[in-house]
GROMACS .gro file of C-alpha atoms in nm:
model
  206
    1MET     CA    1   2.402   0.611  -0.686
    2VAL     CA    2   2.069   0.439  -0.651
    3CYS     CA    3   1.912   0.343  -0.982
    4LEU     CA    4   1.572   0.495  -1.043
    5ALA     CA    5   1.296   0.315  -1.228
    6ILE     CA    6   0.934   0.406  -1.289
    7LEU     CA    7   0.592   0.442  -1.125
    8THR     CA    8   0.415   0.751  -0.999
    9ILE     CA    9   0.447   1.017  -0.734
   10ASN     CA   10   0.262   1.347  -0.724
   11ILE     CA   11   0.426   1.649  -0.564
   12GLY     CA   12   0.190   1.605  -0.271
   13LEU     CA   13   0.125   1.232  -0.308
   14LEU     CA   14   0.351   0.937  -0.270
   15TYR     CA   15   0.227   0.643  -0.475
   16LEU     CA   16   0.321   0.299  -0.347
   17PHE     CA   17   0.250  -0.044  -0.495
   18LEU     CA   18  -0.017  -0.262  -0.332
   19LEU     CA   19   0.181  -0.584  -0.367
   20MET     CA   20   0.276  -0.623  -0.005
   21ASN     CA   21   0.193  -0.981   0.088
   22GLY     CA   22  -0.111  -0.962  -0.137
   23VAL     CA   23  -0.293  -0.739   0.107
   24GLU     CA   24  -0.450  -0.419  -0.017
   25ALA     CA   25  -0.439  -0.102   0.188
   26TYR     CA   26  -0.750   0.094   0.295
   27ARG     CA   27  -0.818   0.461   0.279
   28GLY     CA   28  -0.743   0.643   0.601
   29LYS     CA   29  -0.474   0.810   0.810
   30VAL     CA   30  -0.127   0.657   0.813
   31THR     CA   31   0.179   0.710   1.028
   32ILE     CA   32   0.553   0.750   0.985
   33GLU     CA   33   0.591   0.405   1.145
   34GLU     CA   34   0.412   0.256   0.843
   35TYR     CA   35   0.593   0.472   0.586
   36PRO     CA   36   0.922   0.588   0.747
   37TYR     CA   37   1.052   0.732   0.419
   38LEU     CA   38   0.774   0.988   0.380
   39GLY     CA   39   0.903   1.346   0.401
   40SER     CA   40   0.859   1.692   0.259
   41LEU     CA   41   1.039   1.996   0.126
   42ARG     CA   42   0.963   2.331   0.289
   43TYR     CA   43   1.050   2.699   0.258
   44ARG     CA   44   1.306   2.786   0.522
   45LYS     CA   45   1.173   3.134   0.589
   46LYS     CA   46   0.816   3.019   0.655
   47GLU     CA   47   0.931   2.727   0.871
   48SER     CA   48   1.122   2.970   1.093
   49GLU     CA   49   0.788   3.133   1.174
   50LEU     CA   50   0.571   2.820   1.217
   51ALA     CA   51   0.671   2.457   1.172
   52GLY     CA   52   0.468   2.310   0.886
   53SER     CA   53   0.370   2.641   0.728
   54GLY     CA   54   0.642   2.622   0.463
   55TYR     CA   55   0.524   2.299   0.295
   56ILE     CA   56   0.608   2.288  -0.078
   57CYS     CA   57   0.581   1.925  -0.178
   58ALA     CA   58   0.624   1.566  -0.069
   59ALA     CA   59   0.967   1.404  -0.083
   60THR     CA   60   1.082   1.046  -0.025
   61LEU     CA   61   1.397   0.934   0.145
   62ILE     CA   62   1.581   0.688  -0.083
   63HIS     CA   63   1.933   0.693   0.059
   64ASN     CA   64   2.149   0.864   0.321
   65ARG     CA   65   2.124   1.238   0.247
   66VAL     CA   66   1.910   1.185  -0.066
   67LEU     CA   67   1.541   1.278  -0.108
   68ILE     CA   68   1.356   1.217  -0.432
   69THR     CA   69   1.075   1.455  -0.540
   70THR     CA   70   0.959   1.612  -0.863
   71ALA     CA   71   1.172   1.834  -1.082
   72GLU     CA   72   0.874   2.066  -1.092
   73CYS     CA   73   0.899   2.107  -0.716
   74ILE     CA   74   1.261   2.220  -0.712
   75LYS     CA   75   1.318   2.376  -1.054
   76GLY     CA   76   1.429   2.737  -1.017
   77LYS     CA   77   1.459   2.724  -0.638
   78LYS     CA   78   1.776   2.787  -0.441
   79ALA     CA   79   1.890   2.504  -0.214
   80GLU     CA   80   1.975   2.747   0.067
   81ASP     CA   81   1.609   2.860   0.078
   82ILE     CA   82   1.469   2.512   0.124
   83LEU     CA   83   1.458   2.258   0.409
   84GLY     CA   84   1.391   1.886   0.409
   85ALA     CA   85   1.175   1.736   0.682
   86VAL     CA   86   1.161   1.364   0.767
   87GLY     CA   87   1.082   1.140   1.061
   88SER     CA   88   0.745   1.287   1.162
   89THR     CA   89   0.388   1.182   1.094
   90TYR     CA   90   0.249   1.531   1.136
   91LEU     CA   91   0.306   1.809   0.896
   92GLN     CA   92   0.293   2.070   1.171
   93GLY     CA   93   0.511   2.075   1.480
   94ILE     CA   94   0.833   1.902   1.572
   95THR     CA   95   0.861   1.560   1.741
   96THR     CA   96   1.157   1.381   1.907
   97THR     CA   97   1.221   1.186   1.587
   98SER     CA   98   1.182   1.477   1.347
   99LEU     CA   99   1.479   1.575   1.134
  100VAL     CA  100   1.474   1.918   0.973
  101LEU     CA  101   1.767   1.941   0.734
  102GLY     CA  102   1.935   2.201   0.524
  103ILE     CA  103   1.958   2.125   0.153
  104ALA     CA  104   2.305   2.123   0.001
  105ALA     CA  105   2.204   2.087  -0.364
  106PHE     CA  106   1.926   2.004  -0.609
  107ARG     CA  107   1.950   1.799  -0.925
  108CYS     CA  108   1.679   1.759  -1.190
  109HIS     CA  109   1.665   1.485  -1.454
  110GLY     CA  110   1.857   1.606  -1.759
  111LEU     CA  111   1.561   1.538  -1.996
  112TYR     CA  112   1.296   1.711  -1.783
  113LYS     CA  113   1.088   1.978  -1.954
  114ARG     CA  114   0.844   2.191  -1.756
  115GLY     CA  115   0.481   2.093  -1.806
  116VAL     CA  116   0.560   1.739  -1.928
  117SER     CA  117   0.511   1.437  -1.704
  118SER     CA  118   0.805   1.240  -1.847
  119TYR     CA  119   1.136   1.264  -1.658
  120ASN     CA  120   0.975   1.480  -1.390
  121ILE     CA  121   1.230   1.361  -1.133
  122GLY     CA  122   1.431   1.569  -0.891
  123LEU     CA  123   1.682   1.490  -0.613
  124ALA     CA  124   1.747   1.698  -0.303
  125PHE     CA  125   2.078   1.633  -0.119
  126THR     CA  126   2.073   1.716   0.250
  127ASP     CA  127   2.354   1.878   0.449
  128GLU     CA  128   2.337   1.614   0.724
  129ASP     CA  129   2.308   1.236   0.748
  130THR     CA  130   1.966   1.071   0.741
  131LEU     CA  131   2.056   0.742   0.906
  132PRO     CA  132   1.776   0.489   0.966
  133ILE     CA  133   1.584   0.495   1.295
  134LYS     CA  134   1.366   0.187   1.344
  135GLY     CA  135   0.999   0.271   1.301
  136LYS     CA  136   1.069   0.637   1.232
  137LEU     CA  137   1.317   0.681   0.951
  138GLY     CA  138   1.406   0.457   0.661
  139TYR     CA  139   1.482   0.437   0.292
  140VAL     CA  140   1.220   0.343   0.033
  141PRO     CA  141   1.323   0.029  -0.157
  142ILE     CA  142   1.383   0.106  -0.523
  143ALA     CA  143   1.271  -0.140  -0.793
  144MET     CA  144   1.530  -0.261  -1.040
  145THR     CA  145   1.267  -0.399  -1.277
  146LYS     CA  146   1.009  -0.223  -1.490
  147ILE     CA  147   0.658  -0.208  -1.348
  148ARG     CA  148   0.368  -0.251  -1.589
  149PRO     CA  149   0.119   0.034  -1.642
  150PHE     CA  150  -0.203   0.005  -1.438
  151THR     CA  151  -0.031  -0.169  -1.150
  152LYS     CA  152  -0.235  -0.099  -0.837
  153CYS     CA  153  -0.084   0.147  -0.594
  154VAL     CA  154  -0.179   0.358  -0.295
  155GLY     CA  155  -0.144   0.736  -0.276
  156ILE     CA  156  -0.011   0.886   0.040
  157GLY     CA  157   0.027   1.248   0.134
  158TRP     CA  158  -0.084   1.546   0.336
  159ALA     CA  159  -0.310   1.662   0.052
  160ALA     CA  160  -0.424   1.322  -0.067
  161ASP     CA  161  -0.793   1.399  -0.114
  162THR     CA  162  -0.834   1.772  -0.067
  163ASP     CA  163  -0.698   2.104  -0.183
  164VAL     CA  164  -0.637   2.190   0.184
  165LEU     CA  165  -0.331   2.038   0.351
  166SER     CA  166  -0.398   1.793   0.633
  167THR     CA  167  -0.159   1.781   0.930
  168HIS     CA  168  -0.183   1.405   0.915
  169PRO     CA  169  -0.094   1.201   0.600
  170ILE     CA  170  -0.380   1.015   0.432
  171ALA     CA  171  -0.368   0.696   0.227
  172LEU     CA  172  -0.586   0.651  -0.084
  173PRO     CA  173  -0.579   0.289  -0.206
  174ASN     CA  174  -0.642   0.125  -0.539
  175TYR     CA  175  -0.489   0.371  -0.780
  176SER     CA  176  -0.444   0.187  -1.106
  177VAL     CA  177  -0.341   0.432  -1.377
  178SER     CA  178  -0.076   0.495  -1.636
  179PRO     CA  179   0.167   0.785  -1.582
  180LYS     CA  180  -0.018   1.007  -1.829
  181THR     CA  181  -0.353   0.940  -1.659
  182CYS     CA  182  -0.194   1.008  -1.322
  183TYR     CA  183  -0.068   1.339  -1.453
  184ARG     CA  184  -0.418   1.443  -1.563
  185ARG     CA  185  -0.593   1.323  -1.250
  186THR     CA  186  -0.356   1.483  -1.004
  187ARG     CA  187  -0.405   1.818  -1.172
  188THR     CA  188  -0.771   1.781  -1.076
  189ILE     CA  189  -0.710   1.640  -0.726
  190GLU     CA  190  -0.448   1.892  -0.627
  191PRO     CA  191  -0.436   2.204  -0.846
  192HIS     CA  192  -0.146   2.339  -0.639
  193ASP     CA  193   0.044   2.012  -0.663
  194CYS     CA  194   0.024   1.950  -1.031
  195MET     CA  195   0.305   1.724  -1.150
  196CYS     CA  196   0.365   1.352  -1.155
  197LEU     CA  197   0.698   1.189  -1.084
  198HIS     CA  198   0.806   0.832  -1.156
  199LEU     CA  199   0.953   0.611  -0.890
  200CYS     CA  200   0.960   0.233  -0.846
  201MET     CA  201   0.966   0.040  -0.528
  202HIS     CA  202   1.070  -0.324  -0.503
  203LEU     CA  203   0.802  -0.510  -0.305
  204GLU     CA  204   0.765  -0.879  -0.270
  205ASN     CA  205   0.472  -1.038  -0.452
  206GLY     CA  206   0.242  -1.213  -0.196
   0.00000   0.00000   0.00000
């Protein structure tokens, strides 16, 4: 099993480090080609009526058949009621590279407590394979070393700067906060997406 370390994800925001070749990202729309591991969890019933209408929270592909999200997102939900969606830039609609997957099981961190930012980590295991597709589907690299607080990162999600979901993911650069500060801020940014999750990526230092 992939080892998990620590940074920050919000239910609706994926936070990534800005250490890629020393170049900082800029605010604006991004695509699945840039972030092929960006995905979401959705309510099956709503998705059967309109693709994209069942959005619950962001999820990140970390391994074949494994999505990481927040424990808050999946706690108390039945796997059979939820779908995982990956391989598409747009929240609404289905593309030729989209994968909509049944969820076989959920697992929350054993030390997670509702309403607390620590250990707010959840895994969703899909029914089918999620094999890489160049430029469309990939696994986020996981850091094996501890990342210092206040490391700059970029927030990515379909609700990155508004309470209303965007059909296109947005990147917000230059986040530089500790997990506790992230927790407080994301409650303000996205009242409906209120928890922080910790995830580390391994990125090469410029």
